[in-house]
CSV table of N, CA and C in Angstrom, one decimal:
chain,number,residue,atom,x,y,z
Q,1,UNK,N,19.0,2.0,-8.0
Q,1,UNK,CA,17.8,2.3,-7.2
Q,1,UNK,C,17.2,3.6,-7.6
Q,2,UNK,N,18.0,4.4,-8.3
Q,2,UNK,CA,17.6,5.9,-8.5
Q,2,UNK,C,16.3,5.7,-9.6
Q,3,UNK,N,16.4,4.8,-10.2
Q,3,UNK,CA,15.5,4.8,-11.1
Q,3,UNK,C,13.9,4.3,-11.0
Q,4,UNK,N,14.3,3.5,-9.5
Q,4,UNK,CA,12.9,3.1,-8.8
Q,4,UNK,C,12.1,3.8,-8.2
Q,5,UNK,N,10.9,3.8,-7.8
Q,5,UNK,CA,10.1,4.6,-6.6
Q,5,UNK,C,9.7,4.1,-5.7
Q,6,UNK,N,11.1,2.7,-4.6
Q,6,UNK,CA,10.7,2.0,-3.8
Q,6,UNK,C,10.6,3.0,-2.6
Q,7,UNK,N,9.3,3.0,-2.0
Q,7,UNK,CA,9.3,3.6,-1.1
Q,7,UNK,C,8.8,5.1,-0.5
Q,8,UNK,N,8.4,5.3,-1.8
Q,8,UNK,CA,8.3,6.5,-2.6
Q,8,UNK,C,6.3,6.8,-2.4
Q,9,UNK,N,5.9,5.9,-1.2
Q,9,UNK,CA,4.3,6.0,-1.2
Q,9,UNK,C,3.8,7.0,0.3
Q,10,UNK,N,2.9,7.2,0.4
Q,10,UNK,CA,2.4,7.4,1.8
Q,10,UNK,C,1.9,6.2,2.6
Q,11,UNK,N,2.0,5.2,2.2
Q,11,UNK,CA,1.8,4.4,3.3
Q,11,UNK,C,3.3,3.5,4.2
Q,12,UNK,N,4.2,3.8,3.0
Q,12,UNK,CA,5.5,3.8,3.3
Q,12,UNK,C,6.3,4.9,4.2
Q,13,UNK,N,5.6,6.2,4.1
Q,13,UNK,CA,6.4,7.3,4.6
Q,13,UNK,C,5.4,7.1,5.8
Q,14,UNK,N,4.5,7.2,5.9
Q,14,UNK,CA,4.1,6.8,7.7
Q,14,UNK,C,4.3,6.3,8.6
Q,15,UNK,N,4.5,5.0,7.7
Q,15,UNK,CA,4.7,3.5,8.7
Q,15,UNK,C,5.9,3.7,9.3
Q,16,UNK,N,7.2,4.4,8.6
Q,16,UNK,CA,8.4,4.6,8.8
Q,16,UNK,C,8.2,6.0,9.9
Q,17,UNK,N,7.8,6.6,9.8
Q,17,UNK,CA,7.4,8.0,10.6
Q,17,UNK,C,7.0,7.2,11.6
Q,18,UNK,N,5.7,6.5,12.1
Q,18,UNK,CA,5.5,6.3,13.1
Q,18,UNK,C,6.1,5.4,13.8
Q,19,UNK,N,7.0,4.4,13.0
Q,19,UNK,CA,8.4,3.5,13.8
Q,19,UNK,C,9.2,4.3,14.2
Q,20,UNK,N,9.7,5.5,13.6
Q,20,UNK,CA,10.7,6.3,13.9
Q,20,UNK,C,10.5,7.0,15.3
Q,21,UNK,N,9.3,7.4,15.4
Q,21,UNK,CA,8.8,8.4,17.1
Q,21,UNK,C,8.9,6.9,17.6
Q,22,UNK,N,8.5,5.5,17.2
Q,22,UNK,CA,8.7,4.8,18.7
Q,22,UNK,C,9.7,4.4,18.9
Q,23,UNK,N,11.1,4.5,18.1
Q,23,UNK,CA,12.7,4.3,18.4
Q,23,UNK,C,12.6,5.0,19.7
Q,24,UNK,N,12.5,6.8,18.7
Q,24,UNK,CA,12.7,7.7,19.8
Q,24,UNK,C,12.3,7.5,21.1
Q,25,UNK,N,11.0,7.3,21.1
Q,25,UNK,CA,10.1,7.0,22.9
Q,25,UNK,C,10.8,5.9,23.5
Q,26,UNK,N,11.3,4.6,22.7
Q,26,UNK,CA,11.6,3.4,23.1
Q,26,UNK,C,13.5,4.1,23.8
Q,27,UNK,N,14.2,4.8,23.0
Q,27,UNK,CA,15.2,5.2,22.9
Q,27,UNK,C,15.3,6.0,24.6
Q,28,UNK,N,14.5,6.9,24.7
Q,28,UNK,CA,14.5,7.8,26.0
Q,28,UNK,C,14.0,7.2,27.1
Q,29,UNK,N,13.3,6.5,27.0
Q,29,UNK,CA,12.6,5.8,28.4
Q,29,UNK,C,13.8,4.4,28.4
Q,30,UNK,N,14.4,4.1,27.6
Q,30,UNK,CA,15.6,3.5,28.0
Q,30,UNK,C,16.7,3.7,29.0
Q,31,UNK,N,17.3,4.9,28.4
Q,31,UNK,CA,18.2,5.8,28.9
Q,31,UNK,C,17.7,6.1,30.6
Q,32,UNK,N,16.9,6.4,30.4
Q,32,UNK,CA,15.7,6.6,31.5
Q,32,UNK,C,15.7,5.5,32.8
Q,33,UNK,N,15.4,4.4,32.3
Q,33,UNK,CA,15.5,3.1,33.3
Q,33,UNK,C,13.9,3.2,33.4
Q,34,UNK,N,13.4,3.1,32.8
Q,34,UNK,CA,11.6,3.0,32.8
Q,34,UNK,C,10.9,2.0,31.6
Q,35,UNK,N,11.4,0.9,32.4
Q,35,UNK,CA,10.4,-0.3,31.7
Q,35,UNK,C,9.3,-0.3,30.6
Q,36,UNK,N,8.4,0.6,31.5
Q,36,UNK,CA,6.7,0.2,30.8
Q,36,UNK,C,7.2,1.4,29.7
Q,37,UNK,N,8.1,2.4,29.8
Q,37,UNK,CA,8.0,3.4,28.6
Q,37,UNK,C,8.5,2.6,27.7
Q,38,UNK,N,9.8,2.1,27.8
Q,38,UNK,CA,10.7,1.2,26.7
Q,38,UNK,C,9.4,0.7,25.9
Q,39,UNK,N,8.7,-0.6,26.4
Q,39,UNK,CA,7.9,-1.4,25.8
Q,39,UNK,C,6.3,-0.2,25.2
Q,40,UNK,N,6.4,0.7,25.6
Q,40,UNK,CA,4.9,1.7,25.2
Q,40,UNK,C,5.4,1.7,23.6
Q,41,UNK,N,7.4,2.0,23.4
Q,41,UNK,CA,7.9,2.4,22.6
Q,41,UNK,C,8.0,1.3,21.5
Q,42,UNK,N,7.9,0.9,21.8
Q,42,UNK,CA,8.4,-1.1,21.3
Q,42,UNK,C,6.8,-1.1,20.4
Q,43,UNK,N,5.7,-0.8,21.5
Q,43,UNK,CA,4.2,-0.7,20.8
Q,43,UNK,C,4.2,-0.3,19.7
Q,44,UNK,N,5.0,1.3,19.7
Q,44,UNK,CA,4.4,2.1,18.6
Q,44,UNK,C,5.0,1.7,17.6
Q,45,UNK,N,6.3,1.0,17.2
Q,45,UNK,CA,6.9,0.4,16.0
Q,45,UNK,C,6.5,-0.3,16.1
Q,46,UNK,N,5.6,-1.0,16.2
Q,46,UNK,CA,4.6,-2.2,15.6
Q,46,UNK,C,3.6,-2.0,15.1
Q,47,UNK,N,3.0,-0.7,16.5
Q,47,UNK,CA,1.8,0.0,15.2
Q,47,UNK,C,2.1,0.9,14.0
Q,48,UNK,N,3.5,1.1,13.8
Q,48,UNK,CA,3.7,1.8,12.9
Q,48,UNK,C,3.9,0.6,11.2
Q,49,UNK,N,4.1,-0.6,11.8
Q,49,UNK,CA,3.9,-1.7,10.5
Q,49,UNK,C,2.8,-1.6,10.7
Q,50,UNK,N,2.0,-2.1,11.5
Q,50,UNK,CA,0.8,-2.3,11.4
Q,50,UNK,C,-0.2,-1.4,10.4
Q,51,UNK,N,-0.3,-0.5,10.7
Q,51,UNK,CA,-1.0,0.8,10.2
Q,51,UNK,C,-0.2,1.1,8.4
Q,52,UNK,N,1.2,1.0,8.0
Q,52,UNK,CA,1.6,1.1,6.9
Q,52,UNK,C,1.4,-0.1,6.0
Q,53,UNK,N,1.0,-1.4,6.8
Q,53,UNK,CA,0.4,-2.3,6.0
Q,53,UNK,C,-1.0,-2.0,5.5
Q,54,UNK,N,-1.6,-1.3,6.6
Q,54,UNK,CA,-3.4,-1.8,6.7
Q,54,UNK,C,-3.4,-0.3,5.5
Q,55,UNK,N,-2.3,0.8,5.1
Q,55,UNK,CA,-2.7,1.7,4.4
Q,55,UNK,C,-2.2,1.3,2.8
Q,56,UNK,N,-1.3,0.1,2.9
Q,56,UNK,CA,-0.9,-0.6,1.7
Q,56,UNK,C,-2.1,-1.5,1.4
Q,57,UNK,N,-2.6,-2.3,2.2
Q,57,UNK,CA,-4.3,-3.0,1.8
Q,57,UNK,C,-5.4,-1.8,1.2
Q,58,UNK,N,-5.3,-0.7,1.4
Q,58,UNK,CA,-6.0,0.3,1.3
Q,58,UNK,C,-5.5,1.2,0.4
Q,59,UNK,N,-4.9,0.6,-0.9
Q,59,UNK,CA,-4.4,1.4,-2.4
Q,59,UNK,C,-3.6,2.2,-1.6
Q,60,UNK,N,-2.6,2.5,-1.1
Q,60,UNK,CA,-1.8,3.8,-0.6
Q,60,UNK,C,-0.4,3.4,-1.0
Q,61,UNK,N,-0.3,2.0,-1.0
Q,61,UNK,CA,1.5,1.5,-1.1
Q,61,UNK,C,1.4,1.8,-2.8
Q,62,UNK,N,2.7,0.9,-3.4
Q,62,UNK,CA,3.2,0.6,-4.4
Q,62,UNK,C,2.7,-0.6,-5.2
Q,63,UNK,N,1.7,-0.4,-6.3
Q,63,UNK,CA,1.1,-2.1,-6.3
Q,63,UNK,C,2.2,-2.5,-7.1
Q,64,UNK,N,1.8,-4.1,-7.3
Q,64,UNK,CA,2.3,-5.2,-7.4
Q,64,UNK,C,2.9,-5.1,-8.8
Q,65,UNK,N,3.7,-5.3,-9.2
Q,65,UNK,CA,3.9,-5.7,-11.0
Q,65,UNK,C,3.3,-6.8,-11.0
Q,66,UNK,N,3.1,-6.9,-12.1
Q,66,UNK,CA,2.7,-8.6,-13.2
Q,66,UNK,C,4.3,-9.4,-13.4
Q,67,UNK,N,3.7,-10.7,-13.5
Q,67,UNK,CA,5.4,-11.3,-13.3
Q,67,UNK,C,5.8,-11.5,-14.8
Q,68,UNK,N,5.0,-10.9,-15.5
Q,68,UNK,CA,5.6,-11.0,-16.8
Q,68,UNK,C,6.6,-9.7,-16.7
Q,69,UNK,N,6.7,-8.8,-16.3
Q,69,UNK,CA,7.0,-7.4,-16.4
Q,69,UNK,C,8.1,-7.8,-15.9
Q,70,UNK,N,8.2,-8.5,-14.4
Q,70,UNK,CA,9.2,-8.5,-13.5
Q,70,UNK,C,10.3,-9.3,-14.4
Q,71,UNK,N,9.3,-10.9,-15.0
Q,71,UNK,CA,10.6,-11.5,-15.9
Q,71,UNK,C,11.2,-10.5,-16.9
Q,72,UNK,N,10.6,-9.8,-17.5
Q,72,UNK,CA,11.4,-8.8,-18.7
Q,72,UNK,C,12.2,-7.8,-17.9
Q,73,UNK,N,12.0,-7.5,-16.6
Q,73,UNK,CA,13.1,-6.3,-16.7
Q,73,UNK,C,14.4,-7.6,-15.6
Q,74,UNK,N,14.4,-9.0,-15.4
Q,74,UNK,CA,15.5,-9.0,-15.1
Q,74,UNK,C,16.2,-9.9,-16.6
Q,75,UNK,N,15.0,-10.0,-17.1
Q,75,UNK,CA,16.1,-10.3,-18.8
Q,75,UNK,C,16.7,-9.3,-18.8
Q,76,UNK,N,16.0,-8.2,-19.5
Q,76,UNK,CA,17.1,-6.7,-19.5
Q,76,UNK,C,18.4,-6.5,-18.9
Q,77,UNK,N,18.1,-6.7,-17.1
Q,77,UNK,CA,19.5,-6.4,-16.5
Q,77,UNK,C,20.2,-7.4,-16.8
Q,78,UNK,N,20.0,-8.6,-17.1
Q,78,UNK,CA,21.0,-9.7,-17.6
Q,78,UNK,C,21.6,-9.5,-18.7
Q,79,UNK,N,21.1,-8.7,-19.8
Q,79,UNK,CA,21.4,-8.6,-21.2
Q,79,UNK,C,22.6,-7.4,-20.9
Q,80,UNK,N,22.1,-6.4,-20.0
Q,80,UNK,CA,22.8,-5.4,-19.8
Q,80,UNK,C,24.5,-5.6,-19.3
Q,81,UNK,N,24.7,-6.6,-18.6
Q,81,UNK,CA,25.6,-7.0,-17.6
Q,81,UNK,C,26.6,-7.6,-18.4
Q,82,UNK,N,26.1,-8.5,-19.7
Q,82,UNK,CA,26.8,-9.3,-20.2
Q,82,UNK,C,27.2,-8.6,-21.5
């Protein structure tokens, strides 16, 4: 995987950033015993897919290879293995 740049986008580092604050919020209002916080928190990991998809529709992610590309590099790793 060192050689990849999965993940390696800003619409990848957001979406994960803004899942991460709603662990947290989801995480404390747990602890907490506070319902409506849990689920506020639950929201914001969803808008945090949400929003890292809608910035991957919007040229920010990793585009797509061609499947010609994709067939040639797992020839390669098969050639390599054997």
């Amino acid at each position: 995987m060192a050689g990849s740049s999965h993940g390696h986008t800003p619409a990848a580092w957001t979406g994960v950033i803004i899942a991460f604050i709603g662990f947290c919020v989801a995480g404390v209002f747990m602890v907490a015993a506070n319902p409506l916080g849990f689920w506020a928190g639950m929201g914001v990991i969803l808008l945090g897919g949400v929003v890292g998809l809608a910035m991957k529709a919007a040229g920010l992610g990793m585009p797509k290879e061609p499947a010609e590309l994709a067939a040639a590099r797992a020839r390669a790793g098969q050639a390599q293995t054997s």
